[in-house]
Amino acid sequence: MHATRSELLSPQPALFYQRSGNEVELFEQADRFGMPVLIKGPTGCGKTRFIQYMAERLGRKLYTVACHDDLTTADLVGRHLIGANGTFWQDGPLTRAVREGAICYLDEVIEARKDITVVLHPLADDRRILPLEATGEELQAAPGFMLVVSYNPGYRNLLKGLKPSTRQRFVAMAFDYPQAAAESHIVQRESGLDATRAEQLVALGNALRHLGEHDLEEAPSTRLLIHTARLIAAGMDPRQACQACMAQPLTDEPVAQAAIMDIVRVHFADQAQAPANRRIA
């Protein structure tokens, strides 16, 4: 029996995402009413994966912009370029998303320059418009357009942060690292590591997160746990994998690295040389 056209156009997302609450339903309702979404949470807790999952679930094209201090309004909106036939206008990722009815995701938005938020304001309220001063256009967002921004609250300081007038335009979601059982399942699913070792690795991650509150600039993310798990599943000694994927990326301080490795040895004291397990389905 052949699949219907609707079945072909609306497949289940192939990208794996472990739900932790009602974030999927909340995102879908925000999309339904044309509301922009703000997601805050620590680095590597699944914010970007969630946006990718939702774009696939909704059948939308996704434009992702990694924000930084040098990102200009022109980088986001577009600029005039010189070609063989003279000057021409080239849309930026935000403008393309507005025209196409796609999702535009601004990752770590507080790292962007302040003039970026001025561009976002008319898109993030009931007007849903994008004025293009360089061309004289005023674009009405196409149906399906959605603005999503994210940031890590741990990076906030007196010089960086979203103004209340900006924050109040968004539906906000707070993300955190998954609960241990859920994170263990994610690690297994993404790496092929067996359940016992995945649980050990998550326990290690949580122990280091408590250490991170005092001695590390940033706690180990779920992403780092997955990287570590993949090396272990491929046959690497767990302690070596933790050295390469946790101790070294988390800090350059020898004392802090030694403290991390002491905790690693405690968690993998009996498993360091055990054979890697096969990949799970």
PDB file of C-alpha atoms in Angstrom:
ATOM      1  CA  MET A   1       0.000   0.000   0.000  1.00  0.00           C
ATOM      2  CA  HIS A   2       1.425   3.391  -1.004  1.00  0.00           C
ATOM      3  CA  ALA A   3       1.763   6.248   1.476  1.00  0.00           C
ATOM      4  CA  THR A   4      -0.591   9.172   1.028  1.00  0.00           C
ATOM      5  CA  ARG A   5       0.704  12.609   0.097  1.00  0.00           C
ATOM      6  CA  SER A   6       0.031  13.927   3.607  1.00  0.00           C
ATOM      7  CA  GLU A   7       2.025  11.066   5.114  1.00  0.00           C
ATOM      8  CA  LEU A   8       4.922  11.865   2.818  1.00  0.00           C
ATOM      9  CA  LEU A   9       4.825  15.565   3.679  1.00  0.00           C
ATOM     10  CA  SER A  10       4.433  15.132   7.458  1.00  0.00           C
ATOM     11  CA  PRO A  11       6.836  12.429   8.644  1.00  0.00           C
ATOM     12  CA  GLN A  12       7.797  11.974  12.254  1.00  0.00           C
ATOM     13  CA  PRO A  13      11.035  13.839  13.037  1.00  0.00           C
ATOM     14  CA  ALA A  14      14.083  11.671  12.406  1.00  0.00           C
ATOM     15  CA  LEU A  15      16.163  13.717  14.845  1.00  0.00           C
ATOM     16  CA  PHE A  16      16.128  12.310  18.375  1.00  0.00           C
ATOM     17  CA  TYR A  17      15.043  14.596  21.200  1.00  0.00           C
ATOM     18  CA  GLN A  18      14.265  13.547  24.780  1.00  0.00           C
ATOM     19  CA  ARG A  19      11.339  15.538  26.145  1.00  0.00           C
ATOM     20  CA  SER A  20      11.607  16.837  29.687  1.00  0.00           C
ATOM     21  CA  GLY A  21       8.219  18.519  30.106  1.00  0.00           C
ATOM     22  CA  ASN A  22       5.670  20.368  28.001  1.00  0.00           C
ATOM     23  CA  GLU A  23       8.223  22.264  25.902  1.00  0.00           C
ATOM     24  CA  VAL A  24       7.061  20.681  22.629  1.00  0.00           C
ATOM     25  CA  GLU A  25       3.419  21.621  23.192  1.00  0.00           C
ATOM     26  CA  LEU A  26       4.372  25.117  24.363  1.00  0.00           C
ATOM     27  CA  PHE A  27       6.495  25.694  21.259  1.00  0.00           C
ATOM     28  CA  GLU A  28       3.689  24.478  19.006  1.00  0.00           C
ATOM     29  CA  GLN A  29       1.186  26.825  20.648  1.00  0.00           C
ATOM     30  CA  ALA A  30       3.610  29.739  20.338  1.00  0.00           C
ATOM     31  CA  ASP A  31       3.948  28.905  16.651  1.00  0.00           C
ATOM     32  CA  ARG A  32       0.177  28.704  16.271  1.00  0.00           C
ATOM     33  CA  PHE A  33      -0.287  32.240  17.608  1.00  0.00           C
ATOM     34  CA  GLY A  34       2.777  33.728  15.911  1.00  0.00           C
ATOM     35  CA  MET A  35       4.624  34.314  19.171  1.00  0.00           C
ATOM     36  CA  PRO A  36       8.426  34.505  19.328  1.00  0.00           C
ATOM     37  CA  VAL A  37      10.206  32.135  21.713  1.00  0.00           C
ATOM     38  CA  LEU A  38      13.088  32.740  24.110  1.00  0.00           C
ATOM     39  CA  ILE A  39      14.999  29.740  25.466  1.00  0.00           C
ATOM     40  CA  LYS A  40      17.458  30.108  28.322  1.00  0.00           C
ATOM     41  CA  GLY A  41      19.697  27.444  29.771  1.00  0.00           C
ATOM     42  CA  PRO A  42      23.306  26.353  30.302  1.00  0.00           C
ATOM     43  CA  THR A  43      25.626  25.483  27.444  1.00  0.00           C
ATOM     44  CA  GLY A  44      25.075  22.038  25.965  1.00  0.00           C
ATOM     45  CA  CYS A  45      21.766  21.307  27.713  1.00  0.00           C
ATOM     46  CA  GLY A  46      19.842  20.689  24.480  1.00  0.00           C
ATOM     47  CA  LYS A  47      18.563  24.121  23.400  1.00  0.00           C
ATOM     48  CA  THR A  48      19.819  23.897  19.829  1.00  0.00           C
ATOM     49  CA  ARG A  49      18.824  20.238  19.481  1.00  0.00           C
ATOM     50  CA  PHE A  50      15.307  21.163  20.611  1.00  0.00           C
ATOM     51  CA  ILE A  51      15.023  23.907  17.981  1.00  0.00           C
ATOM     52  CA  GLN A  52      16.291  21.557  15.268  1.00  0.00           C
ATOM     53  CA  TYR A  53      13.790  18.933  16.401  1.00  0.00           C
ATOM     54  CA  MET A  54      10.888  21.391  16.368  1.00  0.00           C
ATOM     55  CA  ALA A  55      11.812  22.726  12.930  1.00  0.00           C
ATOM     56  CA  GLU A  56      11.783  19.176  11.610  1.00  0.00           C
ATOM     57  CA  ARG A  57       8.564  18.373  13.459  1.00  0.00           C
ATOM     58  CA  LEU A  58       6.828  21.443  12.015  1.00  0.00           C
ATOM     59  CA  GLY A  59       8.293  20.931   8.555  1.00  0.00           C
ATOM     60  CA  ARG A  60       9.999  24.338   8.536  1.00  0.00           C
ATOM     61  CA  LYS A  61      13.301  25.462   7.142  1.00  0.00           C
ATOM     62  CA  LEU A  62      15.655  26.577   9.902  1.00  0.00           C
ATOM     63  CA  TYR A  63      18.122  29.463   9.704  1.00  0.00           C
ATOM     64  CA  THR A  64      20.575  29.427  12.612  1.00  0.00           C
ATOM     65  CA  VAL A  65      22.747  32.420  13.480  1.00  0.00           C
ATOM     66  CA  ALA A  66      25.528  32.159  16.073  1.00  0.00           C
ATOM     67  CA  CYS A  67      25.577  35.597  17.679  1.00  0.00           C
ATOM     68  CA  HIS A  68      28.818  37.350  18.636  1.00  0.00           C
ATOM     69  CA  ASP A  69      30.189  40.826  19.287  1.00  0.00           C
ATOM     70  CA  ASP A  70      31.040  41.454  15.640  1.00  0.00           C
ATOM     71  CA  LEU A  71      27.641  40.423  14.254  1.00  0.00           C
ATOM     72  CA  THR A  72      26.113  43.435  12.510  1.00  0.00           C
ATOM     73  CA  THR A  73      22.585  44.261  11.477  1.00  0.00           C
ATOM     74  CA  ALA A  74      23.683  43.850   7.857  1.00  0.00           C
ATOM     75  CA  ASP A  75      24.907  40.310   8.609  1.00  0.00           C
ATOM     76  CA  LEU A  76      21.435  39.493   9.855  1.00  0.00           C
ATOM     77  CA  VAL A  77      19.230  41.477   7.469  1.00  0.00           C
ATOM     78  CA  GLY A  78      21.280  41.731   4.284  1.00  0.00           C
ATOM     79  CA  ARG A  79      23.437  44.137   2.308  1.00  0.00           C
ATOM     80  CA  HIS A  80      24.149  45.492  -1.146  1.00  0.00           C
ATOM     81  CA  LEU A  81      26.945  43.686  -2.978  1.00  0.00           C
ATOM     82  CA  ILE A  82      28.814  44.435  -6.173  1.00  0.00           C
ATOM     83  CA  GLY A  83      28.536  41.887  -8.981  1.00  0.00           C
ATOM     84  CA  ALA A  84      29.358  41.638 -12.671  1.00  0.00           C
ATOM     85  CA  ASN A  85      26.207  43.577 -13.574  1.00  0.00           C
ATOM     86  CA  GLY A  86      26.473  46.208 -10.863  1.00  0.00           C
ATOM     87  CA  THR A  87      25.160  46.291  -7.325  1.00  0.00           C
ATOM     88  CA  PHE A  88      22.527  43.903  -6.048  1.00  0.00           C
ATOM     89  CA  TRP A  89      20.798  43.198  -2.756  1.00  0.00           C
ATOM     90  CA  GLN A  90      21.473  39.952  -0.906  1.00  0.00           C
ATOM     91  CA  ASP A  91      19.126  38.915   1.895  1.00  0.00           C
ATOM     92  CA  GLY A  92      20.578  37.916   5.239  1.00  0.00           C
ATOM     93  CA  PRO A  93      19.306  34.859   7.159  1.00  0.00           C
ATOM     94  CA  LEU A  94      16.654  36.792   9.094  1.00  0.00           C
ATOM     95  CA  THR A  95      15.233  38.343   5.928  1.00  0.00           C
ATOM     96  CA  ARG A  96      15.183  34.988   4.143  1.00  0.00           C
ATOM     97  CA  ALA A  97      13.301  33.442   7.049  1.00  0.00           C
ATOM     98  CA  VAL A  98      10.781  36.316   7.031  1.00  0.00           C
ATOM     99  CA  ARG A  99      10.176  35.982   3.288  1.00  0.00           C
ATOM    100  CA  GLU A 100       9.988  32.171   3.290  1.00  0.00           C
ATOM    101  CA  GLY A 101       7.979  31.585   6.468  1.00  0.00           C
ATOM    102  CA  ALA A 102      10.891  29.769   8.096  1.00  0.00           C
ATOM    103  CA  ILE A 103      12.300  29.671  11.631  1.00  0.00           C
ATOM    104  CA  CYS A 104      15.159  32.051  12.428  1.00  0.00           C
ATOM    105  CA  TYR A 105      17.144  30.964  15.489  1.00  0.00           C
ATOM    106  CA  LEU A 106      19.564  33.431  17.098  1.00  0.00           C
ATOM    107  CA  ASP A 107      21.857  31.405  19.343  1.00  0.00           C
ATOM    108  CA  GLU A 108      23.352  33.260  22.350  1.00  0.00           C
ATOM    109  CA  VAL A 109      21.521  36.445  21.427  1.00  0.00           C
ATOM    110  CA  ILE A 110      22.990  38.441  24.330  1.00  0.00           C
ATOM    111  CA  GLU A 111      26.400  38.151  22.669  1.00  0.00           C
ATOM    112  CA  ALA A 112      25.125  40.261  19.756  1.00  0.00           C
ATOM    113  CA  ARG A 113      25.428  44.025  19.537  1.00  0.00           C
ATOM    114  CA  LYS A 114      22.634  46.126  21.006  1.00  0.00           C
ATOM    115  CA  ASP A 115      21.455  47.404  17.621  1.00  0.00           C
ATOM    116  CA  ILE A 116      20.425  43.845  16.718  1.00  0.00           C
ATOM    117  CA  THR A 117      17.557  43.947  19.223  1.00  0.00           C
ATOM    118  CA  VAL A 118      16.201  47.096  17.552  1.00  0.00           C
ATOM    119  CA  VAL A 119      15.731  45.078  14.361  1.00  0.00           C
ATOM    120  CA  LEU A 120      13.988  42.289  16.257  1.00  0.00           C
ATOM    121  CA  HIS A 121      11.387  44.409  18.061  1.00  0.00           C
ATOM    122  CA  PRO A 122       8.895  44.893  15.188  1.00  0.00           C
ATOM    123  CA  LEU A 123       9.169  41.185  14.360  1.00  0.00           C
ATOM    124  CA  ALA A 124       8.613  40.149  17.958  1.00  0.00           C
ATOM    125  CA  ASP A 125       5.309  41.942  18.485  1.00  0.00           C
ATOM    126  CA  ASP A 126       1.916  41.912  16.775  1.00  0.00           C
ATOM    127  CA  ARG A 127       3.220  43.789  13.736  1.00  0.00           C
ATOM    128  CA  ARG A 128       5.526  40.959  12.606  1.00  0.00           C
ATOM    129  CA  ILE A 129       7.279  43.249  10.146  1.00  0.00           C
ATOM    130  CA  LEU A 130      10.898  43.715   9.109  1.00  0.00           C
ATOM    131  CA  PRO A 131      11.762  47.201   7.796  1.00  0.00           C
ATOM    132  CA  LEU A 132      14.654  47.161   5.320  1.00  0.00           C
ATOM    133  CA  GLU A 133      16.043  50.678   5.373  1.00  0.00           C
ATOM    134  CA  ALA A 134      18.592  49.918   2.649  1.00  0.00           C
ATOM    135  CA  THR A 135      15.901  48.971   0.114  1.00  0.00           C
ATOM    136  CA  GLY A 136      12.915  50.913   1.428  1.00  0.00           C
ATOM    137  CA  GLU A 137      10.918  47.694   1.878  1.00  0.00           C
ATOM    138  CA  GLU A 138       8.747  46.798   4.835  1.00  0.00           C
ATOM    139  CA  LEU A 139       8.385  43.043   4.834  1.00  0.00           C
ATOM    140  CA  GLN A 140       5.384  41.383   6.433  1.00  0.00           C
ATOM    141  CA  ALA A 141       6.442  38.051   7.876  1.00  0.00           C
ATOM    142  CA  ALA A 142       5.143  35.177   5.775  1.00  0.00           C
ATOM    143  CA  PRO A 143       2.876  32.601   7.458  1.00  0.00           C
ATOM    144  CA  GLY A 144       5.021  30.132   9.350  1.00  0.00           C
ATOM    145  CA  PHE A 145       7.770  32.595  10.233  1.00  0.00           C
ATOM    146  CA  MET A 146       8.993  32.181  13.782  1.00  0.00           C
ATOM    147  CA  LEU A 147      11.672  34.041  15.709  1.00  0.00           C
ATOM    148  CA  VAL A 148      13.550  32.030  18.337  1.00  0.00           C
ATOM    149  CA  VAL A 149      16.411  33.306  20.493  1.00  0.00           C
ATOM    150  CA  SER A 150      18.477  31.645  23.195  1.00  0.00           C
ATOM    151  CA  TYR A 151      21.104  32.530  25.753  1.00  0.00           C
ATOM    152  CA  ASN A 152      22.973  31.110  28.721  1.00  0.00           C
ATOM    153  CA  PRO A 153      21.960  32.953  31.930  1.00  0.00           C
ATOM    154  CA  GLY A 154      25.358  32.046  33.391  1.00  0.00           C
ATOM    155  CA  TYR A 155      27.028  34.430  30.937  1.00  0.00           C
ATOM    156  CA  ARG A 156      24.993  37.436  31.993  1.00  0.00           C
ATOM    157  CA  ASN A 157      26.776  40.429  33.468  1.00  0.00           C
ATOM    158  CA  LEU A 158      26.152  44.138  33.911  1.00  0.00           C
ATOM    159  CA  LEU A 159      27.067  44.857  30.298  1.00  0.00           C
ATOM    160  CA  LYS A 160      25.125  42.035  28.664  1.00  0.00           C
ATOM    161  CA  GLY A 161      21.545  40.927  28.920  1.00  0.00           C
ATOM    162  CA  LEU A 162      18.173  41.491  27.315  1.00  0.00           C
ATOM    163  CA  LYS A 163      16.231  44.592  28.239  1.00  0.00           C
ATOM    164  CA  PRO A 164      12.838  44.015  29.886  1.00  0.00           C
ATOM    165  CA  SER A 165      11.198  45.647  26.857  1.00  0.00           C
ATOM    166  CA  THR A 166      12.746  42.927  24.707  1.00  0.00           C
ATOM    167  CA  ARG A 167      12.174  39.980  27.043  1.00  0.00           C
ATOM    168  CA  GLN A 168       8.477  40.752  27.443  1.00  0.00           C
ATOM    169  CA  ARG A 169       7.874  40.197  23.733  1.00  0.00           C
ATOM    170  CA  PHE A 170       8.762  36.500  23.997  1.00  0.00           C
ATOM    171  CA  VAL A 171       7.287  33.279  25.292  1.00  0.00           C
ATOM    172  CA  ALA A 172      10.109  32.038  27.531  1.00  0.00           C
ATOM    173  CA  MET A 173      11.271  28.510  28.310  1.00  0.00           C
ATOM    174  CA  ALA A 174      13.878  27.612  30.930  1.00  0.00           C
ATOM    175  CA  PHE A 175      16.045  24.607  30.084  1.00  0.00           C
ATOM    176  CA  ASP A 176      18.434  22.757  32.373  1.00  0.00           C
ATOM    177  CA  TYR A 177      20.432  19.565  32.230  1.00  0.00           C
ATOM    178  CA  PRO A 178      18.104  16.538  32.066  1.00  0.00           C
ATOM    179  CA  GLN A 179      17.299  14.420  35.086  1.00  0.00           C
ATOM    180  CA  ALA A 180      19.761  11.560  35.564  1.00  0.00           C
ATOM    181  CA  ALA A 181      17.542   8.819  34.098  1.00  0.00           C
ATOM    182  CA  ALA A 182      16.639  10.909  31.059  1.00  0.00           C
ATOM    183  CA  GLU A 183      20.226  12.025  30.518  1.00  0.00           C
ATOM    184  CA  SER A 184      21.417   8.428  30.748  1.00  0.00           C
ATOM    185  CA  HIS A 185      18.927   7.464  28.044  1.00  0.00           C
ATOM    186  CA  ILE A 186      20.106  10.338  25.854  1.00  0.00           C
ATOM    187  CA  VAL A 187      23.738   9.287  26.270  1.00  0.00           C
ATOM    188  CA  GLN A 188      22.878   5.679  25.391  1.00  0.00           C
ATOM    189  CA  ARG A 189      20.816   6.690  22.382  1.00  0.00           C
ATOM    190  CA  GLU A 190      23.391   9.107  20.990  1.00  0.00           C
ATOM    191  CA  SER A 191      26.528   7.049  21.631  1.00  0.00           C
ATOM    192  CA  GLY A 192      25.644   3.354  21.755  1.00  0.00           C
ATOM    193  CA  LEU A 193      27.090   2.985  25.247  1.00  0.00           C
ATOM    194  CA  ASP A 194      25.457   0.383  27.492  1.00  0.00           C
ATOM    195  CA  ALA A 195      23.110   1.420  30.295  1.00  0.00           C
ATOM    196  CA  THR A 196      25.503   0.728  33.180  1.00  0.00           C
ATOM    197  CA  ARG A 197      28.322   2.821  31.795  1.00  0.00           C
ATOM    198  CA  ALA A 198      25.955   5.557  30.665  1.00  0.00           C
ATOM    199  CA  GLU A 199      24.632   5.800  34.221  1.00  0.00           C
ATOM    200  CA  GLN A 200      28.201   5.983  35.549  1.00  0.00           C
ATOM    201  CA  LEU A 201      29.030   8.732  33.086  1.00  0.00           C
ATOM    202  CA  VAL A 202      25.946  10.760  34.013  1.00  0.00           C
ATOM    203  CA  ALA A 203      26.761  10.345  37.714  1.00  0.00           C
ATOM    204  CA  LEU A 204      30.246  11.639  36.949  1.00  0.00           C
ATOM    205  CA  GLY A 205      28.781  14.572  35.040  1.00  0.00           C
ATOM    206  CA  ASN A 206      26.547  15.516  37.958  1.00  0.00           C
ATOM    207  CA  ALA A 207      29.470  15.276  40.385  1.00  0.00           C
ATOM    208  CA  LEU A 208      31.506  17.599  38.174  1.00  0.00           C
ATOM    209  CA  ARG A 209      28.586  20.013  37.892  1.00  0.00           C
ATOM    210  CA  HIS A 210      28.652  20.417  41.661  1.00  0.00           C
ATOM    211  CA  LEU A 211      32.393  21.012  41.420  1.00  0.00           C
ATOM    212  CA  GLY A 212      31.747  23.496  38.635  1.00  0.00           C
ATOM    213  CA  GLU A 213      29.712  25.682  40.955  1.00  0.00           C
ATOM    214  CA  HIS A 214      32.955  26.523  42.765  1.00  0.00           C
ATOM    215  CA  ASP A 215      36.018  25.698  40.678  1.00  0.00           C
ATOM    216  CA  LEU A 216      35.032  25.549  36.988  1.00  0.00           C
ATOM    217  CA  GLU A 217      33.902  28.346  34.696  1.00  0.00           C
ATOM    218  CA  GLU A 218      31.382  26.019  33.096  1.00  0.00           C
ATOM    219  CA  ALA A 219      29.885  22.662  34.056  1.00  0.00           C
ATOM    220  CA  PRO A 220      30.159  19.602  31.790  1.00  0.00           C
ATOM    221  CA  SER A 221      27.303  19.600  29.321  1.00  0.00           C
ATOM    222  CA  THR A 222      25.212  16.720  28.055  1.00  0.00           C
ATOM    223  CA  ARG A 223      27.075  17.247  24.778  1.00  0.00           C
ATOM    224  CA  LEU A 224      30.411  16.543  26.502  1.00  0.00           C
ATOM    225  CA  LEU A 225      28.984  13.401  28.089  1.00  0.00           C
ATOM    226  CA  ILE A 226      27.911  12.165  24.652  1.00  0.00           C
ATOM    227  CA  HIS A 227      31.349  12.873  23.180  1.00  0.00           C
ATOM    228  CA  THR A 228      32.944  10.944  26.035  1.00  0.00           C
ATOM    229  CA  ALA A 229      30.489   8.070  25.695  1.00  0.00           C
ATOM    230  CA  ARG A 230      31.189   7.704  21.984  1.00  0.00           C
ATOM    231  CA  LEU A 231      34.906   7.270  22.617  1.00  0.00           C
ATOM    232  CA  ILE A 232      34.269   4.735  25.375  1.00  0.00           C
ATOM    233  CA  ALA A 233      31.800   2.824  23.198  1.00  0.00           C
ATOM    234  CA  ALA A 234      34.460   2.730  20.471  1.00  0.00           C
ATOM    235  CA  GLY A 235      36.856   0.989  22.866  1.00  0.00           C
ATOM    236  CA  MET A 236      38.843   3.788  24.491  1.00  0.00           C
ATOM    237  CA  ASP A 237      39.774   3.539  28.156  1.00  0.00           C
ATOM    238  CA  PRO A 238      37.101   5.521  30.049  1.00  0.00           C
ATOM    239  CA  ARG A 239      39.723   7.529  31.927  1.00  0.00           C
ATOM    240  CA  GLN A 240      41.443   8.546  28.710  1.00  0.00           C
ATOM    241  CA  ALA A 241      38.095   9.450  27.155  1.00  0.00           C
ATOM    242  CA  CYS A 242      37.212  11.601  30.166  1.00  0.00           C
ATOM    243  CA  GLN A 243      40.615  13.275  30.024  1.00  0.00           C
ATOM    244  CA  ALA A 244      40.133  14.193  26.351  1.00  0.00           C
ATOM    245  CA  CYS A 245      36.425  15.100  26.442  1.00  0.00           C
ATOM    246  CA  MET A 246      35.984  16.557  29.921  1.00  0.00           C
ATOM    247  CA  ALA A 247      39.132  17.556  31.799  1.00  0.00           C
ATOM    248  CA  GLN A 248      40.866  19.241  28.866  1.00  0.00           C
ATOM    249  CA  PRO A 249      37.846  21.097  27.387  1.00  0.00           C
ATOM    250  CA  LEU A 250      36.569  22.297  30.765  1.00  0.00           C
ATOM    251  CA  THR A 251      39.721  23.984  32.049  1.00  0.00           C
ATOM    252  CA  ASP A 252      43.327  24.872  31.314  1.00  0.00           C
ATOM    253  CA  GLU A 253      44.271  24.909  34.990  1.00  0.00           C
ATOM    254  CA  PRO A 254      46.405  21.865  35.951  1.00  0.00           C
ATOM    255  CA  VAL A 255      45.022  21.817  39.489  1.00  0.00           C
ATOM    256  CA  ALA A 256      41.420  21.800  38.266  1.00  0.00           C
ATOM    257  CA  GLN A 257      42.226  19.122  35.667  1.00  0.00           C
ATOM    258  CA  ALA A 258      43.768  16.961  38.388  1.00  0.00           C
ATOM    259  CA  ALA A 259      40.661  17.410  40.549  1.00  0.00           C
ATOM    260  CA  ILE A 260      38.450  16.351  37.645  1.00  0.00           C
ATOM    261  CA  MET A 261      40.551  13.261  36.981  1.00  0.00           C
ATOM    262  CA  ASP A 262      40.440  12.302  40.672  1.00  0.00           C
ATOM    263  CA  ILE A 263      36.644  12.256  40.435  1.00  0.00           C
ATOM    264  CA  VAL A 264      36.831  10.329  37.148  1.00  0.00           C
ATOM    265  CA  ARG A 265      38.976   7.616  38.741  1.00  0.00           C
ATOM    266  CA  VAL A 266      36.466   7.222  41.560  1.00  0.00           C
ATOM    267  CA  HIS A 267      33.558   6.735  39.150  1.00  0.00           C
ATOM    268  CA  PHE A 268      35.405   4.387  36.788  1.00  0.00           C
ATOM    269  CA  ALA A 269      37.598   2.529  39.274  1.00  0.00           C
ATOM    270  CA  ASP A 270      36.254  -0.921  38.301  1.00  0.00           C
ATOM    271  CA  GLN A 271      35.256  -0.291  34.698  1.00  0.00           C
ATOM    272  CA  ALA A 272      38.322   1.335  33.174  1.00  0.00           C
ATOM    273  CA  GLN A 273      39.449  -1.669  31.163  1.00  0.00           C
ATOM    274  CA  ALA A 274      36.078  -3.336  30.498  1.00  0.00           C
ATOM    275  CA  PRO A 275      35.286  -3.984  26.823  1.00  0.00           C
ATOM    276  CA  ALA A 276      33.062  -1.506  25.001  1.00  0.00           C
ATOM    277  CA  ASN A 277      29.500  -2.577  24.365  1.00  0.00           C
ATOM    278  CA  ARG A 278      27.728  -2.776  21.065  1.00  0.00           C
ATOM    279  CA  ARG A 279      25.590   0.051  19.772  1.00  0.00           C
ATOM    280  CA  ILE A 280      21.966   0.011  20.905  1.00  0.00           C
ATOM    281  CA  ALA A 281      19.078   0.332  18.483  1.00  0.00           C
TER     282      ALA A 281
END
